[in-house]
Amino acid sequence: MAHRPAPLLALFSDFGSAGPYVGQVMAAWAAAAPEIPRVALFSESPAFDVEAGAHLLFAFTRTLPQGSVIEAVVDPGVGGPRGVVAVSADGLWFVAPDNGLLAVVVQRARTCAAWRVAWRPEAEIPQTFHGRDLFAPIAAALARGGEPPAPCAAVDLPALLRDVSDPAFRVVLVDPYGNLMTGIRASDVPPETRVAVGGEILGAAPRFEACAAGEAFWYANANGLLEIAVNRGSAAARFGAKVGTPVRLVRS
Amino acid sequence: MAHRPAPLLALFSDFGSAGPYVGQVMAAWAAAAPEIPRVALFSESPAFDVEAGAHLLFAFTRTLPQGSVIEAVVDPGVGGPRGVVAVSADGLWFVAPDNGLLAVVVQRARTCAAWRVAWRPEAEIPQTFHGRDLFAPIAAALARGGEPPAPCAAVDLPALLRDVSDPAFRVVLVDPYGNLMTGIRASDVPPETRVAVGGEILGAAPRFEACAAGEAFWYANANGLLEIAVNRGSAAARFGAKVGTPVRLVRS
Amino acid sequence: MAHRPAPLLALFSDFGSAGPYVGQVMAAWAAAAPEIPRVALFSESPAFDVEAGAHLLFAFTRTLPQGSVIEAVVDPGVGGPRGVVAVSADGLWFVAPDNGLLAVVVQRARTCAAWRVAWRPEAEIPQTFHGRDLFAPIAAALARGGEPPAPCAAVDLPALLRDVSDPAFRVVLVDPYGNLMTGIRASDVPPETRVAVGGEILGAAPRFEACAAGEAFWYANANGLLEIAVNRGSAAARFGAKVGTPVRLVRS
């Protein structure tokens, strides 16, 4: 089963899978770079929540093949003065608004370089959908050519970090099963640690099957985040939790 | 970054992104025309609402590459006597039920021709999923061969218009952010026009960043429609609006 | 329009189209087998409901081209002792947890063979996302090589059937229009049969157009299941029905 994985064009956004925006970015990529596999990696990052997006973006891109290009869009400031950045981090490319969305990627990269991209399309573009009209062609150019389109200029990494907390001691996503993903890297947390959420204190379990149905626990999820779950149930319902609910580590 | 864009197979429908129908059309295309990029362009057109679909279909296909084939399905009359039409409009192909869904595309095209497609698959097909069993193979044939499968016959354009109002002074889509898309082309509306919705009267703003958080305004969206939004908030919640809510232009 | 259909990689799951899981499986396939068309066939199988999934899986794969590989994941026991099975049934391959999810496929196949797959990736994998880390590479290997990766061993078909009822006299899916799919094959039901649901008794109609708007009826849906619908309305709302609601056949 040996095979050199193909690099991808991947979209990470808060566009919502029900809306028209993901389809239009996919169409733009299919038109501009039909030979490159494209994936709507994730479309339900919490709307306007740059910090939650920064943690999920890092987590959800850990298993993408080297050379992949990820367009990341959580962009409440679209059309304003914020710039556009392209970051090469540990063999992956990221294109995003310069608003902190790449903060966790940059902070946790072993090797990293960043450019501010001043390239703009020749035709005038609307100021409300840079995901399709600005980030998508930059991402396609990166995937085809391997470098950001000119003009662009190197930028210092600390400038990209903004006000994003890492770790973020809160829920950053409720998944469709009602599991609670947090902005905490599980590998930073010893397994004997207990976790406080919604008035309860939970221990760790290595896997769902180790718990009785209805039992709550935390575990290292498959994307490296500390996640709170109820076996065959909804942790969101059990704890009345949503994006933003505080999560605390209780060290023995 | 010069590159001749690749034509696509694109699906526009009211199938719902959560249902099984989009996946089955994508599978039919992947089997019939694997070499042609395919995109689920939009799956949440308001159910059974042909007029809303007609406006959204025109708007959402403006940026597709020349030669693309769009299958459009909002088809409450599936299995009944309504026919199947293929329309070539300004370099794009559309395949749809003959129920008015192509009215705005036809009305606004600079160059346009239409055919009634009498071709049917050899095997008997179910009468409830023409999106997969009838429109999809016609669209794939168009994408591969460039003309509608025979037998088909030219049809007069006015016959396709039906009872679709253009413009439609109402909400035609609530997007995942709560923004309200209307059936009004923004390019027909002078920027000093004010817009009445839900008991309030709003002015235009060129972009989200020009407004304070929580401020309501209208603007030309990235698909050319007049859209009502609240910066970093939900216009649907603010105005209690949904698909069908009336929208009025207030000319000074 | 003659053309030998291309085999596909298709994902059937209860992952939820809004969650991050479908995108990660698609990315894994795009990296491992970029030349093979891939489709998110269906992502909203009722969570943890293996029996509903077993019926929907059989129904939704009837029109896939020969040679296609379907990864099926409804897997409440992920990380536990349940095994992994690969089944060749009537020219399609299925990869799934050994929990009964393939029961209807196996029971209704004309020709069928099954293997227990003991192959595991070289690197250690998380115990919570076998859909991406275990089933996906097995499916990709099947699509590229035509046989399950070694080590694997033939398994008796009856062992795969588990506690899945076929037919299942209940609602197995509510679609986005509010139609009710049941675990009953329509071809097993004479057209004069009446169907009891939510306190009402319904007759059959051959198609939506044969009924008045608002009328309830049952019909053979395009995937071969007995389905209950209200013309231009929601059967789920009309009957207060959801997944699990009993459905009874009333033979005259």
Tab-separated table of N, CA and C in Angstrom, chain A residues 43-113:
chain	number	residue	atom	x	y	z
A	43	SER	N	-16.537	23.277	7.092
A	43	SER	CA	-17.270	24.493	6.731
A	43	SER	C	-18.048	25.077	7.896
A	44	GLU	N	-17.908	24.488	9.086
A	44	GLU	CA	-18.743	24.899	10.212
A	44	GLU	C	-17.906	25.412	11.375
A	45	SER	N	-16.780	26.054	11.071
A	45	SER	CA	-16.065	26.727	12.143
A	45	SER	C	-17.013	27.783	12.716
A	46	PRO	N	-17.029	27.967	14.044
A	46	PRO	CA	-18.008	28.912	14.609
A	46	PRO	C	-17.886	30.295	13.955
A	47	ALA	N	-19.039	30.846	13.530
A	47	ALA	CA	-19.057	32.091	12.751
A	47	ALA	C	-18.384	33.226	13.511
A	48	PHE	N	-17.483	33.937	12.826
A	48	PHE	CA	-16.817	35.138	13.336
A	48	PHE	C	-15.851	34.852	14.493
A	49	ASP	N	-15.692	33.593	14.926
A	49	ASP	CA	-14.892	33.265	16.119
A	49	ASP	C	-13.485	32.858	15.665
A	50	VAL	N	-12.603	33.856	15.557
A	50	VAL	CA	-11.268	33.622	15.011
A	50	VAL	C	-10.464	32.680	15.904
A	51	GLU	N	-10.581	32.826	17.220
A	51	GLU	CA	-9.791	31.988	18.118
A	51	GLU	C	-10.192	30.517	18.016
A	52	ALA	N	-11.499	30.251	18.021
A	52	ALA	CA	-11.945	28.861	17.848
A	52	ALA	C	-11.430	28.319	16.518
A	53	GLY	N	-11.555	29.117	15.464
A	53	GLY	CA	-11.073	28.691	14.153
A	53	GLY	C	-9.586	28.395	14.155
A	54	ALA	N	-8.804	29.209	14.862
A	54	ALA	CA	-7.354	29.005	14.886
A	54	ALA	C	-6.996	27.643	15.475
A	55	HIS	N	-7.708	27.235	16.523
A	55	HIS	CA	-7.432	25.931	17.133
A	55	HIS	C	-7.908	24.783	16.252
A	56	LEU	N	-9.097	24.925	15.679
A	56	LEU	CA	-9.632	23.851	14.836
A	56	LEU	C	-8.805	23.699	13.563
A	57	LEU	N	-8.377	24.824	13.002
A	57	LEU	CA	-7.579	24.786	11.773
A	57	LEU	C	-6.299	23.987	11.979
A	58	PHE	N	-5.583	24.280	13.062
A	58	PHE	CA	-4.366	23.515	13.339
A	58	PHE	C	-4.700	22.036	13.497
A	59	ALA	N	-5.737	21.749	14.284
A	59	ALA	CA	-6.061	20.352	14.596
A	59	ALA	C	-6.478	19.573	13.349
A	60	PHE	N	-7.296	20.181	12.506
A	60	PHE	CA	-7.893	19.440	11.387
A	60	PHE	C	-6.956	19.292	10.192
A	61	THR	N	-5.787	19.920	10.242
A	61	THR	CA	-4.876	19.828	9.097
A	61	THR	C	-3.666	18.945	9.386
A	62	ARG	N	-3.629	18.286	10.540
A	62	ARG	CA	-2.456	17.489	10.928
A	62	ARG	C	-2.231	16.290	10.021
A	63	THR	N	-3.289	15.768	9.407
A	63	THR	CA	-3.120	14.544	8.615
A	63	THR	C	-3.140	14.813	7.108
A	64	LEU	N	-3.133	16.082	6.699
A	64	LEU	CA	-3.109	16.366	5.256
A	64	LEU	C	-1.721	16.079	4.692
A	65	PRO	N	-1.656	15.666	3.422
A	65	PRO	CA	-0.344	15.341	2.844
A	65	PRO	C	0.515	16.591	2.644
A	66	GLN	N	1.818	16.387	2.745
A	66	GLN	CA	2.789	17.448	2.498
A	66	GLN	C	2.524	18.110	1.150
A	67	GLY	N	2.652	19.421	1.121
A	67	GLY	CA	2.444	20.162	-0.112
A	67	GLY	C	1.017	20.643	-0.297
A	68	SER	N	0.116	20.194	0.573
A	68	SER	CA	-1.277	20.643	0.465
A	68	SER	C	-1.378	22.140	0.748
A	69	VAL	N	-2.406	22.754	0.158
A	69	VAL	CA	-2.670	24.179	0.351
A	69	VAL	C	-4.035	24.315	1.004
A	70	ILE	N	-4.064	24.957	2.154
A	70	ILE	CA	-5.313	25.136	2.892
A	70	ILE	C	-5.733	26.599	2.821
A	71	GLU	N	-6.923	26.852	2.289
A	71	GLU	CA	-7.523	28.184	2.372
A	71	GLU	C	-8.356	28.232	3.639
A	72	ALA	N	-8.043	29.189	4.518
A	72	ALA	CA	-8.746	29.290	5.801
A	72	ALA	C	-9.479	30.619	5.860
A	73	VAL	N	-10.804	30.563	6.067
A	73	VAL	CA	-11.591	31.795	6.061
A	73	VAL	C	-12.550	31.844	7.240
A	74	VAL	N	-12.184	32.601	8.246
A	74	VAL	CA	-13.111	33.096	9.270
A	74	VAL	C	-12.765	34.572	9.300
A	75	ASP	N	-13.614	35.403	8.735
A	75	ASP	CA	-13.150	36.705	8.256
A	75	ASP	C	-14.175	37.803	8.496
A	76	PRO	N	-14.472	38.091	9.766
A	76	PRO	CA	-15.467	39.138	10.020
A	76	PRO	C	-15.051	40.498	9.462
A	77	GLY	N	-13.754	40.696	9.201
A	77	GLY	CA	-13.299	41.988	8.692
A	77	GLY	C	-13.171	42.050	7.184
A	78	VAL	N	-13.853	41.134	6.455
A	78	VAL	CA	-13.722	41.114	4.997
A	78	VAL	C	-14.073	42.483	4.409
A	79	GLY	N	-13.256	42.924	3.473
A	79	GLY	CA	-13.495	44.211	2.834
A	79	GLY	C	-12.875	45.378	3.575
A	80	GLY	N	-12.376	45.134	4.793
A	80	GLY	CA	-11.713	46.185	5.555
A	80	GLY	C	-10.218	46.199	5.286
A	81	PRO	N	-9.451	46.855	6.166
A	81	PRO	CA	-8.027	47.030	5.877
A	81	PRO	C	-7.156	45.808	6.161
A	82	ARG	N	-7.676	44.772	6.769
A	82	ARG	CA	-6.823	43.623	7.114
A	82	ARG	C	-6.189	43.038	5.845
A	83	GLY	N	-4.957	42.552	5.976
A	83	GLY	CA	-4.241	42.029	4.826
A	83	GLY	C	-4.503	40.557	4.574
A	84	VAL	N	-3.750	40.009	3.619
A	84	VAL	CA	-3.838	38.597	3.264
A	84	VAL	C	-2.469	37.979	3.504
A	85	VAL	N	-2.423	36.831	4.185
A	85	VAL	CA	-1.140	36.198	4.453
A	85	VAL	C	-1.094	34.785	3.896
A	86	ALA	N	0.106	34.408	3.468
A	86	ALA	CA	0.384	33.029	3.066
A	86	ALA	C	1.483	32.522	3.985
A	87	VAL	N	1.258	31.356	4.584
A	87	VAL	CA	2.206	30.807	5.549
A	87	VAL	C	2.588	29.400	5.119
A	88	SER	N	3.885	29.133	5.117
A	88	SER	CA	4.383	27.778	4.908
A	88	SER	C	4.794	27.228	6.266
A	89	ALA	N	4.097	26.185	6.722
A	89	ALA	CA	4.339	25.666	8.075
A	89	ALA	C	4.464	24.154	8.019
A	90	ASP	N	5.666	23.652	8.296
A	90	ASP	CA	5.895	22.204	8.363
A	90	ASP	C	5.383	21.488	7.116
A	91	GLY	N	5.593	22.098	5.948
A	91	GLY	CA	5.276	21.410	4.704
A	91	GLY	C	3.880	21.638	4.175
A	92	LEU	N	3.067	22.397	4.894
A	92	LEU	CA	1.741	22.772	4.401
A	92	LEU	C	1.715	24.269	4.117
A	93	TRP	N	0.905	24.662	3.123
A	93	TRP	CA	0.664	26.073	2.858
A	93	TRP	C	-0.700	26.483	3.396
A	94	PHE	N	-0.757	27.671	3.984
A	94	PHE	CA	-2.020	28.242	4.445
A	94	PHE	C	-2.198	29.625	3.828
A	95	VAL	N	-3.409	29.920	3.353
A	95	VAL	CA	-3.763	31.263	2.883
A	95	VAL	C	-4.937	31.730	3.725
A	96	ALA	N	-4.853	32.946	4.262
A	96	ALA	CA	-5.878	33.372	5.222
A	96	ALA	C	-5.871	34.881	5.364
A	97	PRO	N	-6.954	35.432	5.927
A	97	PRO	CA	-6.911	36.836	6.336
A	97	PRO	C	-5.915	36.998	7.482
A	98	ASP	N	-5.300	38.160	7.553
A	98	ASP	CA	-4.324	38.427	8.617
A	98	ASP	C	-5.061	38.939	9.853
A	99	ASN	N	-5.750	38.020	10.517
A	99	ASN	CA	-6.558	38.421	11.685
A	99	ASN	C	-6.339	37.496	12.878
A	100	GLY	N	-5.286	36.684	12.843
A	100	GLY	CA	-5.031	35.765	13.943
A	100	GLY	C	-5.463	34.340	13.662
A	101	LEU	N	-6.132	34.113	12.553
A	101	LEU	CA	-6.642	32.770	12.257
A	101	LEU	C	-5.511	31.745	12.126
A	102	LEU	N	-4.307	32.216	11.747
A	102	LEU	CA	-3.173	31.292	11.611
A	102	LEU	C	-2.308	31.244	12.874
A	103	ALA	N	-2.753	31.870	13.961
A	103	ALA	CA	-1.898	32.007	15.146
A	103	ALA	C	-1.443	30.658	15.699
A	104	VAL	N	-2.349	29.702	15.828
A	104	VAL	CA	-1.961	28.415	16.424
A	104	VAL	C	-1.064	27.637	15.464
A	105	VAL	N	-1.376	27.693	14.174
A	105	VAL	CA	-0.509	27.051	13.176
A	105	VAL	C	0.913	27.596	13.287
A	106	VAL	N	1.039	28.916	13.341
A	106	VAL	CA	2.362	29.543	13.382
A	106	VAL	C	3.070	29.220	14.689
A	107	GLN	N	2.348	29.329	15.793
A	107	GLN	CA	2.966	29.143	17.104
A	107	GLN	C	3.479	27.717	17.290
A	108	ARG	N	2.794	26.754	16.698
A	108	ARG	CA	3.146	25.360	16.945
A	108	ARG	C	3.994	24.744	15.835
A	109	ALA	N	4.295	25.518	14.796
A	109	ALA	CA	5.098	24.969	13.699
A	109	ALA	C	6.552	24.805	14.129
A	110	ARG	N	7.187	23.756	13.617
A	110	ARG	CA	8.625	23.606	13.837
A	110	ARG	C	9.392	24.494	12.852
A	111	THR	N	8.961	24.503	11.586
A	111	THR	CA	9.560	25.414	10.606
A	111	THR	C	8.435	26.191	9.952
A	112	CYS	N	8.654	27.475	9.782
A	112	CYS	CA	7.555	28.338	9.359
A	112	CYS	C	8.102	29.585	8.684
A	113	ALA	N	7.407	30.035	7.636
A	113	ALA	CA	7.731	31.320	7.021
A	113	ALA	C	6.430	31.934	6.537
